[in-house]
Amino acid sequence: MYLAANGRPDAPPRPAGARRRVPAAVLALGAVSLVTDISSEMITAVLPLYLVLGLGLTPLQFGFLDGLFNGATALVRLLGGRLADRRGHHKRVAGAGYLLSALSRIGLLLAGGATGAIAAALAADRLGKGIRTAPRDALISLSGPPESLGRSFGVHRAMDTTGALLGPLAAFAVLWATADAYDAVFAVSFCTGLLGVLLLVAYVPAAPGPAAAPPARPHPPRRSVLRDPAFRRVLCASALLGATTIGDAFLYLLLLRGLDLPPALFTLLPLGAAAVYLLLAVPVGRLADRTADRTGRRTAFLLGHCALLGAYALLLAPVSPPTVVGVLALLGLFYAATDGVLMALAAPALPETGRAGGLAVLQTGQALARLLGAAGFGAAWTLWGQRPALWAAALALAGALAAASRILPAAPPTAPTAAPEAP
């Protein structure tokens, strides 16, 4: 038994350099996400070509399917988090989500030109993603010490983004080798997704630490995560900032219109932001961890939104080629400083036996807020025009930043003694 300075029991000291090592479970989950994102992005890259050019769907039909593809995950995350927390089966629930997404590729193969069958396959893919996200992030947060959560999430997000970069390249390589055979893309995507499931089964431990084990019975009284003040502050701040995020697609569209670029370049712009995100995710996570006891993660999260505000400001000026570089760099920095950092900021406020459900609440709230923000910006653009809508978005984000800086806890949040129950 070791004693801390205040005389209370404390964990034994770690050997030198232990904090610098990323847990093996995090690396395994990163490999699973990398392979799965290759599979997912292969479909995302060719889907517009397949549906519009290959099957002849109208823009209205494609818009409906695209909305389904991108918006079906919000509420199902709550179900995934609750199932994972009920008996501590984070790996099983995450694995079910990964498997469902992989099997959806078979649905695309069998759908032919039936719009309903294609919609069902896309819905299954998004449901799988929604189910697996919160249990996966809970596994990451439970796999290492709290002081290294920013680094762990940064490594995972970097590996995940690598898959997002490789997926479109793999899809177009398959199309080139098979003379535009979309079925071949779906088949390769299925095999790649199944490989991700096998990696999860073989290399990700079911219980990365004692915290992931089911709670002993009788257990302490449960309470909703929304009753915890620290977590509620993080949730409110992230939702407020999310509601002033206009969406990446609008930023890319503003760049294209500002330079009068051909529409074909639209698909290349996300690669620039993803590359910056890949380069900065780990360094930003490590930097946030170094000052975690002095609210480093809180500061990184707010500075990330300052970078997004900088991207808005660049778009308000006359657009030039350097503007494109600046906006993509700032957008990549925004994601590097907010995506994994937000999970690392919120996780310590959640008891280990209720972490997946709590993170699911946070992710759902942020996703719904961003959906409202994107819809609001689209409406403002339609009613007022491009430039007034962007000014309104920039002013709203500046106000949200000022409010979030007061809402977020001034001290690092810590978990309550009683395990919460997801609402």
Short mmCIF file of C-alpha atoms in Angstrom, two decimals:
data_model
loop_
_atom_site.label_atom_id
_atom_site.label_comp_id
_atom_site.label_asym_id
_atom_site.label_seq_id
_atom_site.Cartn_x
_atom_site.Cartn_y
_atom_site.Cartn_z
CA MET A 1 0.00 0.00 0.00
CA TYR A 2 1.33 3.41 -1.00
CA LEU A 3 0.38 6.67 0.68
CA ALA A 4 -0.13 9.98 -1.07
CA ALA A 5 1.03 13.26 0.41
CA ASN A 6 -2.30 13.66 2.20
CA GLY A 7 -1.92 10.26 3.88
CA ARG A 8 -4.55 8.52 1.75
CA PRO A 9 -3.93 5.29 -0.12
CA ASP A 10 -2.55 5.91 -3.56
CA ALA A 11 -1.54 3.83 -6.55
CA PRO A 12 2.07 2.62 -6.69
CA PRO A 13 4.40 4.87 -8.63
CA ARG A 14 4.73 4.09 -12.33
CA PRO A 15 8.15 3.37 -13.77
CA ALA A 16 9.84 6.13 -15.67
CA GLY A 17 8.40 6.57 -19.15
CA ALA A 18 5.23 4.60 -18.41
CA ARG A 19 3.02 7.59 -19.07
CA ARG A 20 4.50 7.99 -22.52
CA ARG A 21 3.33 4.57 -23.67
CA VAL A 22 -0.02 4.28 -25.39
CA PRO A 23 -2.01 1.30 -24.03
CA ALA A 24 -2.09 -1.75 -26.29
CA ALA A 25 -5.89 -1.76 -26.23
CA VAL A 26 -5.93 1.78 -27.68
CA LEU A 27 -3.57 0.75 -30.50
CA ALA A 28 -5.75 -2.29 -31.20
CA LEU A 29 -8.89 -0.15 -31.31
CA GLY A 30 -7.05 2.30 -33.55
CA ALA A 31 -6.20 -0.52 -35.96
CA VAL A 32 -9.84 -1.64 -35.95
CA SER A 33 -11.01 1.91 -36.70
CA LEU A 34 -8.37 2.34 -39.42
CA VAL A 35 -9.46 -0.80 -41.26
CA THR A 36 -13.16 -0.06 -40.74
CA ASP A 37 -12.80 3.50 -42.01
CA ILE A 38 -11.11 2.23 -45.17
CA SER A 39 -14.18 0.06 -45.69
CA SER A 40 -16.64 2.88 -44.91
CA GLU A 41 -14.91 5.56 -46.96
CA MET A 42 -14.70 3.25 -49.97
CA ILE A 43 -18.51 3.32 -49.98
CA THR A 44 -18.75 7.04 -49.22
CA ALA A 45 -16.39 7.91 -52.08
CA VAL A 46 -18.25 6.01 -54.80
CA LEU A 47 -21.81 6.34 -53.52
CA PRO A 48 -22.70 9.55 -55.43
CA LEU A 49 -21.25 8.11 -58.64
CA TYR A 50 -23.04 4.80 -58.15
CA LEU A 51 -26.44 6.24 -57.27
CA VAL A 52 -26.59 9.20 -59.66
CA LEU A 53 -24.52 8.05 -62.64
CA GLY A 54 -24.86 4.30 -62.27
CA LEU A 55 -28.52 3.95 -61.22
CA GLY A 56 -29.82 7.29 -62.47
CA LEU A 57 -31.32 8.50 -59.20
CA THR A 58 -32.64 12.05 -59.17
CA PRO A 59 -30.95 14.66 -56.94
CA LEU A 60 -34.02 14.57 -54.67
CA GLN A 61 -33.70 10.79 -54.21
CA PHE A 62 -29.96 11.06 -53.62
CA GLY A 63 -30.50 13.86 -51.11
CA PHE A 64 -32.90 11.68 -49.14
CA LEU A 65 -30.48 8.74 -49.06
CA ASP A 66 -27.53 10.98 -48.23
CA GLY A 67 -29.43 12.47 -45.29
CA LEU A 68 -30.27 8.98 -44.10
CA PHE A 69 -26.64 7.91 -44.50
CA ASN A 70 -25.34 10.80 -42.41
CA GLY A 71 -28.13 11.41 -39.90
CA ALA A 72 -29.24 7.99 -38.66
CA THR A 73 -26.65 7.67 -35.86
CA ALA A 74 -27.66 10.38 -33.41
CA LEU A 75 -30.23 8.73 -31.17
CA VAL A 76 -29.08 5.11 -31.60
CA ARG A 77 -25.86 6.03 -29.78
CA LEU A 78 -27.87 6.21 -26.58
CA LEU A 79 -28.94 2.60 -27.07
CA GLY A 80 -25.36 1.47 -27.69
CA GLY A 81 -24.09 3.24 -24.59
CA ARG A 82 -26.85 1.88 -22.38
CA LEU A 83 -26.37 -1.70 -23.58
CA ALA A 84 -22.62 -1.49 -23.03
CA ASP A 85 -22.96 -0.15 -19.49
CA ARG A 86 -25.66 -2.58 -18.39
CA ARG A 87 -23.21 -5.46 -17.85
CA GLY A 88 -19.90 -3.93 -18.84
CA HIS A 89 -19.98 -5.57 -22.30
CA HIS A 90 -18.33 -2.71 -24.16
CA LYS A 91 -16.44 -4.99 -26.55
CA ARG A 92 -19.50 -7.07 -27.42
CA VAL A 93 -21.68 -4.06 -28.18
CA ALA A 94 -18.95 -2.35 -30.19
CA GLY A 95 -18.30 -5.60 -32.07
CA ALA A 96 -22.00 -5.90 -32.94
CA GLY A 97 -21.90 -2.39 -34.40
CA TYR A 98 -18.79 -3.11 -36.46
CA LEU A 99 -20.32 -6.38 -37.73
CA LEU A 100 -23.60 -4.70 -38.69
CA SER A 101 -21.73 -2.09 -40.73
CA ALA A 102 -19.70 -4.80 -42.50
CA LEU A 103 -22.80 -6.84 -43.34
CA SER A 104 -24.47 -3.75 -44.82
CA ARG A 105 -22.05 -4.05 -47.77
CA ILE A 106 -23.66 -7.37 -48.62
CA GLY A 107 -26.96 -5.51 -48.65
CA LEU A 108 -25.59 -3.10 -51.25
CA LEU A 109 -24.40 -6.04 -53.35
CA LEU A 110 -27.84 -7.67 -53.27
CA ALA A 111 -29.87 -4.46 -53.64
CA GLY A 112 -29.36 -4.03 -57.37
CA GLY A 113 -31.20 -0.88 -58.38
CA ALA A 114 -33.89 -1.05 -55.69
CA THR A 115 -33.91 2.28 -53.86
CA GLY A 116 -35.61 0.83 -50.77
CA ALA A 117 -33.02 -1.93 -50.43
CA ILE A 118 -30.18 0.55 -50.84
CA ALA A 119 -31.74 2.78 -48.18
CA ALA A 120 -32.01 -0.19 -45.82
CA ALA A 121 -28.35 -1.10 -46.38
CA LEU A 122 -27.21 2.47 -45.72
CA ALA A 123 -29.39 2.67 -42.62
CA ALA A 124 -27.83 -0.56 -41.32
CA ASP A 125 -24.34 0.89 -41.82
CA ARG A 126 -25.19 4.06 -39.91
CA LEU A 127 -26.95 2.13 -37.16
CA GLY A 128 -23.82 0.04 -36.76
CA LYS A 129 -21.71 3.17 -36.44
CA GLY A 130 -24.07 4.66 -33.91
CA ILE A 131 -24.09 1.52 -31.77
CA ARG A 132 -20.32 1.12 -31.67
CA THR A 133 -19.11 4.69 -31.14
CA ALA A 134 -19.83 5.22 -27.42
CA PRO A 135 -18.69 1.71 -26.28
CA ARG A 136 -15.50 2.11 -28.31
CA ASP A 137 -14.71 5.50 -26.77
CA ALA A 138 -15.50 4.11 -23.33
CA LEU A 139 -13.00 1.29 -23.94
CA ILE A 140 -10.38 3.88 -24.88
CA SER A 141 -11.03 5.91 -21.74
CA LEU A 142 -10.86 2.79 -19.54
CA SER A 143 -7.64 1.46 -21.09
CA GLY A 144 -5.18 3.89 -19.55
CA PRO A 145 -4.64 6.37 -16.73
CA PRO A 146 -6.82 9.50 -16.72
CA GLU A 147 -3.84 11.82 -17.17
CA SER A 148 -3.08 10.33 -20.62
CA LEU A 149 -6.58 10.33 -22.08
CA GLY A 150 -5.83 13.15 -24.52
CA ARG A 151 -2.88 11.23 -25.95
CA SER A 152 -4.88 8.00 -26.17
CA PHE A 153 -7.77 9.64 -28.01
CA GLY A 154 -5.32 11.53 -30.23
CA VAL A 155 -3.60 8.31 -31.30
CA HIS A 156 -6.94 6.62 -31.98
CA ARG A 157 -8.30 9.55 -33.99
CA ALA A 158 -5.06 9.75 -36.01
CA MET A 159 -5.32 6.07 -36.94
CA ASP A 160 -9.02 6.50 -37.70
CA THR A 161 -8.27 9.44 -39.99
CA THR A 162 -5.59 7.43 -41.79
CA GLY A 163 -8.30 4.98 -42.78
CA ALA A 164 -10.49 7.86 -43.95
CA LEU A 165 -7.67 9.02 -46.22
CA LEU A 166 -6.92 5.56 -47.61
CA GLY A 167 -10.54 4.57 -48.23
CA PRO A 168 -11.23 6.80 -51.29
CA LEU A 169 -7.85 5.86 -52.78
CA ALA A 170 -8.69 2.17 -52.38
CA ALA A 171 -12.13 2.65 -53.95
CA PHE A 172 -10.82 4.39 -57.03
CA ALA A 173 -8.03 1.82 -57.36
CA VAL A 174 -10.64 -0.95 -57.42
CA LEU A 175 -12.76 0.95 -59.96
CA TRP A 176 -9.72 1.51 -62.16
CA ALA A 177 -8.69 -2.16 -61.99
CA THR A 178 -12.20 -3.48 -62.68
CA ALA A 179 -13.38 -0.98 -65.30
CA ASP A 180 -15.88 0.77 -63.01
CA ALA A 181 -17.38 -2.37 -61.45
CA TYR A 182 -19.15 -0.98 -58.37
CA ASP A 183 -19.97 -4.47 -57.14
CA ALA A 184 -16.24 -5.09 -56.80
CA VAL A 185 -15.95 -2.03 -54.53
CA PHE A 186 -18.78 -3.31 -52.34
CA ALA A 187 -17.18 -6.77 -52.14
CA VAL A 188 -13.75 -5.41 -51.20
CA SER A 189 -15.37 -3.07 -48.68
CA PHE A 190 -17.17 -6.01 -47.07
CA CYS A 191 -13.96 -8.04 -46.77
CA THR A 192 -12.13 -5.05 -45.29
CA GLY A 193 -14.92 -4.39 -42.78
CA LEU A 194 -14.94 -8.06 -41.78
CA LEU A 195 -11.19 -7.84 -41.19
CA GLY A 196 -11.85 -4.99 -38.77
CA VAL A 197 -14.29 -7.18 -36.82
CA LEU A 198 -11.72 -10.00 -36.66
CA LEU A 199 -9.08 -7.57 -35.37
CA LEU A 200 -11.48 -6.47 -32.64
CA VAL A 201 -12.20 -10.06 -31.60
CA ALA A 202 -8.55 -11.10 -31.62
CA TYR A 203 -6.70 -8.12 -30.16
CA VAL A 204 -9.05 -5.90 -28.14
CA PRO A 205 -9.44 -7.14 -24.54
CA ALA A 206 -12.97 -7.50 -23.25
CA ALA A 207 -11.98 -5.76 -20.00
CA PRO A 208 -9.06 -3.31 -20.55
CA GLY A 209 -8.88 -2.69 -16.82
CA PRO A 210 -10.62 -3.58 -13.61
CA ALA A 211 -12.92 -0.62 -14.15
CA ALA A 212 -14.53 -2.30 -17.15
CA ALA A 213 -15.79 -5.23 -15.12
CA PRO A 214 -19.50 -5.41 -14.24
CA PRO A 215 -20.33 -3.63 -10.99
CA ALA A 216 -20.61 -5.77 -7.90
CA ARG A 217 -24.04 -6.30 -6.41
CA PRO A 218 -25.52 -4.77 -4.43
CA HIS A 219 -24.45 -1.60 -6.20
CA PRO A 220 -24.85 2.02 -5.07
CA PRO A 221 -27.95 3.94 -6.10
CA ARG A 222 -27.95 4.95 -9.76
CA ARG A 223 -28.64 8.44 -11.01
CA SER A 224 -28.83 10.15 -14.35
CA VAL A 225 -25.63 11.59 -15.80
CA LEU A 226 -27.53 14.83 -16.35
CA ARG A 227 -27.69 15.34 -12.57
CA ASP A 228 -23.92 15.64 -12.33
CA PRO A 229 -23.02 19.37 -12.51
CA ALA A 230 -19.56 18.91 -14.08
CA PHE A 231 -20.81 16.65 -16.86
CA ARG A 232 -23.84 18.86 -17.44
CA ARG A 233 -21.55 21.85 -17.95
CA VAL A 234 -19.46 19.97 -20.53
CA LEU A 235 -22.62 18.81 -22.32
CA CYS A 236 -24.12 22.32 -22.43
CA ALA A 237 -20.91 23.91 -23.66
CA SER A 238 -20.38 21.32 -26.42
CA ALA A 239 -24.00 21.59 -27.56
CA LEU A 240 -23.85 25.39 -27.60
CA LEU A 241 -20.69 25.39 -29.68
CA GLY A 242 -22.04 22.63 -31.91
CA ALA A 243 -25.11 24.71 -32.72
CA THR A 244 -22.84 27.42 -34.17
CA THR A 245 -20.87 24.97 -36.35
CA ILE A 246 -22.14 25.34 -39.90
CA GLY A 247 -20.80 22.08 -41.31
CA ASP A 248 -17.77 21.18 -43.39
CA ALA A 249 -19.70 20.86 -46.66
CA PHE A 250 -20.74 24.52 -46.48
CA LEU A 251 -17.13 25.60 -45.93
CA TYR A 252 -15.97 23.60 -48.94
CA LEU A 253 -18.81 25.01 -51.03
CA LEU A 254 -17.84 28.55 -50.05
CA LEU A 255 -14.26 27.85 -51.15
CA LEU A 256 -15.38 26.48 -54.49
CA ARG A 257 -17.66 29.43 -55.17
CA GLY A 258 -15.07 31.96 -54.07
CA LEU A 259 -12.49 30.68 -56.55
CA ASP A 260 -14.96 29.45 -59.18
CA LEU A 261 -13.34 26.01 -59.13
CA PRO A 262 -14.73 22.99 -61.03
CA PRO A 263 -17.09 20.81 -58.98
CA ALA A 264 -14.77 17.81 -59.36
CA LEU A 265 -12.38 19.40 -56.87
CA PHE A 266 -15.06 19.28 -54.18
CA THR A 267 -14.11 15.67 -53.34
CA LEU A 268 -10.44 16.63 -52.83
CA LEU A 269 -10.99 19.39 -50.26
CA PRO A 270 -11.84 17.06 -47.34
CA LEU A 271 -8.53 15.26 -47.87
CA GLY A 272 -6.63 18.46 -47.02
CA ALA A 273 -8.43 18.96 -43.71
CA ALA A 274 -8.10 15.25 -42.89
CA ALA A 275 -4.36 15.36 -43.52
CA VAL A 276 -3.93 18.26 -41.07
CA TYR A 277 -6.10 16.45 -38.54
CA LEU A 278 -3.93 13.34 -38.92
CA LEU A 279 -0.74 15.32 -38.30
CA LEU A 280 -2.01 17.28 -35.30
CA ALA A 281 -4.29 14.84 -33.43
CA VAL A 282 -1.53 13.22 -31.36
CA PRO A 283 0.53 16.39 -30.61
CA VAL A 284 -2.57 18.33 -29.56
CA GLY A 285 -3.75 15.45 -27.36
CA ARG A 286 -0.36 15.23 -25.66
CA LEU A 287 -0.25 18.98 -25.13
CA ALA A 288 -3.71 18.92 -23.56
CA ASP A 289 -2.60 16.11 -21.22
CA ARG A 290 0.49 17.95 -20.05
CA THR A 291 -1.67 20.65 -18.51
CA ALA A 292 -4.68 18.46 -17.66
CA ASP A 293 -4.40 19.37 -13.99
CA ARG A 294 -4.63 23.03 -15.01
CA THR A 295 -7.61 22.56 -17.37
CA GLY A 296 -5.44 21.98 -20.44
CA ARG A 297 -8.16 19.97 -22.16
CA ARG A 298 -10.68 22.73 -21.54
CA THR A 299 -8.30 25.25 -23.06
CA ALA A 300 -7.54 23.05 -26.07
CA PHE A 301 -11.26 22.52 -26.72
CA LEU A 302 -11.94 26.26 -26.69
CA LEU A 303 -8.88 27.07 -28.83
CA GLY A 304 -10.05 24.52 -31.36
CA HIS A 305 -13.25 26.48 -31.82
CA CYS A 306 -11.17 29.66 -32.08
CA ALA A 307 -9.49 27.98 -35.07
CA LEU A 308 -12.91 27.37 -36.60
CA LEU A 309 -13.77 31.03 -36.03
CA GLY A 310 -10.55 31.89 -37.86
CA ALA A 311 -11.72 29.79 -40.81
CA TYR A 312 -14.98 31.75 -40.90
CA ALA A 313 -13.01 35.01 -40.84
CA LEU A 314 -10.84 33.92 -43.77
CA LEU A 315 -13.94 33.15 -45.82
CA LEU A 316 -15.31 36.62 -45.12
CA ALA A 317 -12.29 38.10 -46.93
CA PRO A 318 -11.79 37.74 -50.71
CA VAL A 319 -11.06 34.08 -51.41
CA SER A 320 -7.67 33.25 -52.95
CA PRO A 321 -5.54 30.08 -53.17
CA PRO A 322 -3.84 30.87 -49.82
CA THR A 323 -7.32 31.15 -48.33
CA VAL A 324 -8.00 27.53 -49.31
CA VAL A 325 -4.83 26.39 -47.56
CA GLY A 326 -5.61 28.46 -44.47
CA VAL A 327 -9.22 27.28 -44.17
CA LEU A 328 -8.28 23.61 -44.57
CA ALA A 329 -5.44 23.95 -42.04
CA LEU A 330 -7.68 25.67 -39.49
CA LEU A 331 -10.45 23.11 -40.03
CA GLY A 332 -8.00 20.25 -39.44
CA LEU A 333 -6.74 22.00 -36.29
CA PHE A 334 -10.32 22.44 -35.13
CA TYR A 335 -10.99 18.70 -35.27
CA ALA A 336 -7.62 17.81 -33.74
CA ALA A 337 -8.33 20.07 -30.74
CA THR A 338 -11.97 19.12 -30.22
CA ASP A 339 -12.90 15.59 -31.33
CA GLY A 340 -10.84 13.35 -29.07
CA VAL A 341 -10.13 16.15 -26.60
CA LEU A 342 -13.84 16.48 -25.79
CA MET A 343 -14.04 12.76 -24.95
CA ALA A 344 -10.93 13.07 -22.78
CA LEU A 345 -12.41 16.14 -21.06
CA ALA A 346 -15.75 14.49 -20.27
CA ALA A 347 -14.66 10.93 -19.41
CA PRO A 348 -13.21 11.72 -15.94
CA ALA A 349 -16.59 13.19 -14.94
CA LEU A 350 -18.30 9.83 -15.57
CA PRO A 351 -18.13 6.76 -13.31
CA GLU A 352 -16.46 3.85 -15.05
CA THR A 353 -19.57 1.64 -14.90
CA GLY A 354 -21.63 4.29 -16.70
CA ARG A 355 -19.06 5.79 -19.02
CA ALA A 356 -20.37 4.49 -22.34
CA GLY A 357 -23.87 5.80 -21.64
CA GLY A 358 -22.56 9.18 -20.56
CA LEU A 359 -20.34 9.57 -23.63
CA ALA A 360 -23.31 8.53 -25.78
CA VAL A 361 -25.38 11.36 -24.26
CA LEU A 362 -22.57 13.81 -24.98
CA GLN A 363 -22.07 12.62 -28.57
CA THR A 364 -25.80 12.64 -29.29
CA GLY A 365 -26.24 16.15 -27.90
CA GLN A 366 -23.35 17.48 -29.95
CA ALA A 367 -24.53 15.72 -33.14
CA LEU A 368 -28.07 17.07 -32.84
CA ALA A 369 -26.75 20.56 -32.11
CA ARG A 370 -24.53 20.46 -35.19
CA LEU A 371 -27.46 19.27 -37.27
CA LEU A 372 -29.45 22.31 -36.12
CA GLY A 373 -26.47 24.57 -36.81
CA ALA A 374 -26.05 23.32 -40.36
CA ALA A 375 -29.79 23.59 -41.04
CA GLY A 376 -29.87 27.11 -39.61
CA PHE A 377 -26.95 28.24 -41.75
CA GLY A 378 -28.58 26.77 -44.85
CA ALA A 379 -31.78 28.63 -44.10
CA ALA A 380 -29.90 31.88 -43.46
CA TRP A 381 -27.99 31.49 -46.73
CA THR A 382 -31.26 30.98 -48.60
CA LEU A 383 -33.01 33.96 -46.97
CA TRP A 384 -30.19 36.49 -46.58
CA GLY A 385 -27.49 35.43 -48.99
CA GLN A 386 -24.04 33.91 -48.57
CA ARG A 387 -22.10 36.74 -46.93
CA PRO A 388 -24.72 37.86 -44.34
CA ALA A 389 -25.24 34.23 -43.34
CA LEU A 390 -21.50 33.77 -42.80
CA TRP A 391 -21.31 36.96 -40.73
CA ALA A 392 -24.18 35.70 -38.59
CA ALA A 393 -22.44 32.34 -38.12
CA ALA A 394 -19.16 34.02 -37.11
CA LEU A 395 -20.86 36.30 -34.59
CA ALA A 396 -22.85 33.39 -33.18
CA LEU A 397 -19.69 31.29 -32.76
CA ALA A 398 -17.88 34.19 -31.06
CA GLY A 399 -20.77 34.56 -28.62
CA ALA A 400 -20.90 30.81 -28.01
CA LEU A 401 -17.16 30.79 -27.27
CA ALA A 402 -17.57 33.53 -24.70
CA ALA A 403 -20.45 31.65 -23.06
CA ALA A 404 -18.68 28.25 -23.18
CA SER A 405 -15.59 29.67 -21.51
CA ARG A 406 -17.79 30.49 -18.51
CA ILE A 407 -19.86 27.29 -18.63
CA LEU A 408 -17.03 24.74 -18.77
CA PRO A 409 -15.74 23.67 -15.35
CA ALA A 410 -12.82 25.76 -14.14
CA ALA A 411 -11.26 22.62 -12.62
CA PRO A 412 -10.89 19.19 -14.26
CA PRO A 413 -14.14 17.23 -13.72
CA THR A 414 -14.08 14.10 -11.56
CA ALA A 415 -16.51 11.21 -11.42
CA PRO A 416 -19.26 11.15 -8.79
CA THR A 417 -19.27 8.35 -6.30
CA ALA A 418 -22.50 6.76 -7.51
CA ALA A 419 -22.65 5.12 -10.91
CA PRO A 420 -25.00 6.99 -13.24
CA GLU A 421 -27.67 5.56 -15.42
CA ALA A 422 -27.97 6.87 -18.96
CA PRO A 423 -31.28 8.66 -19.51
#
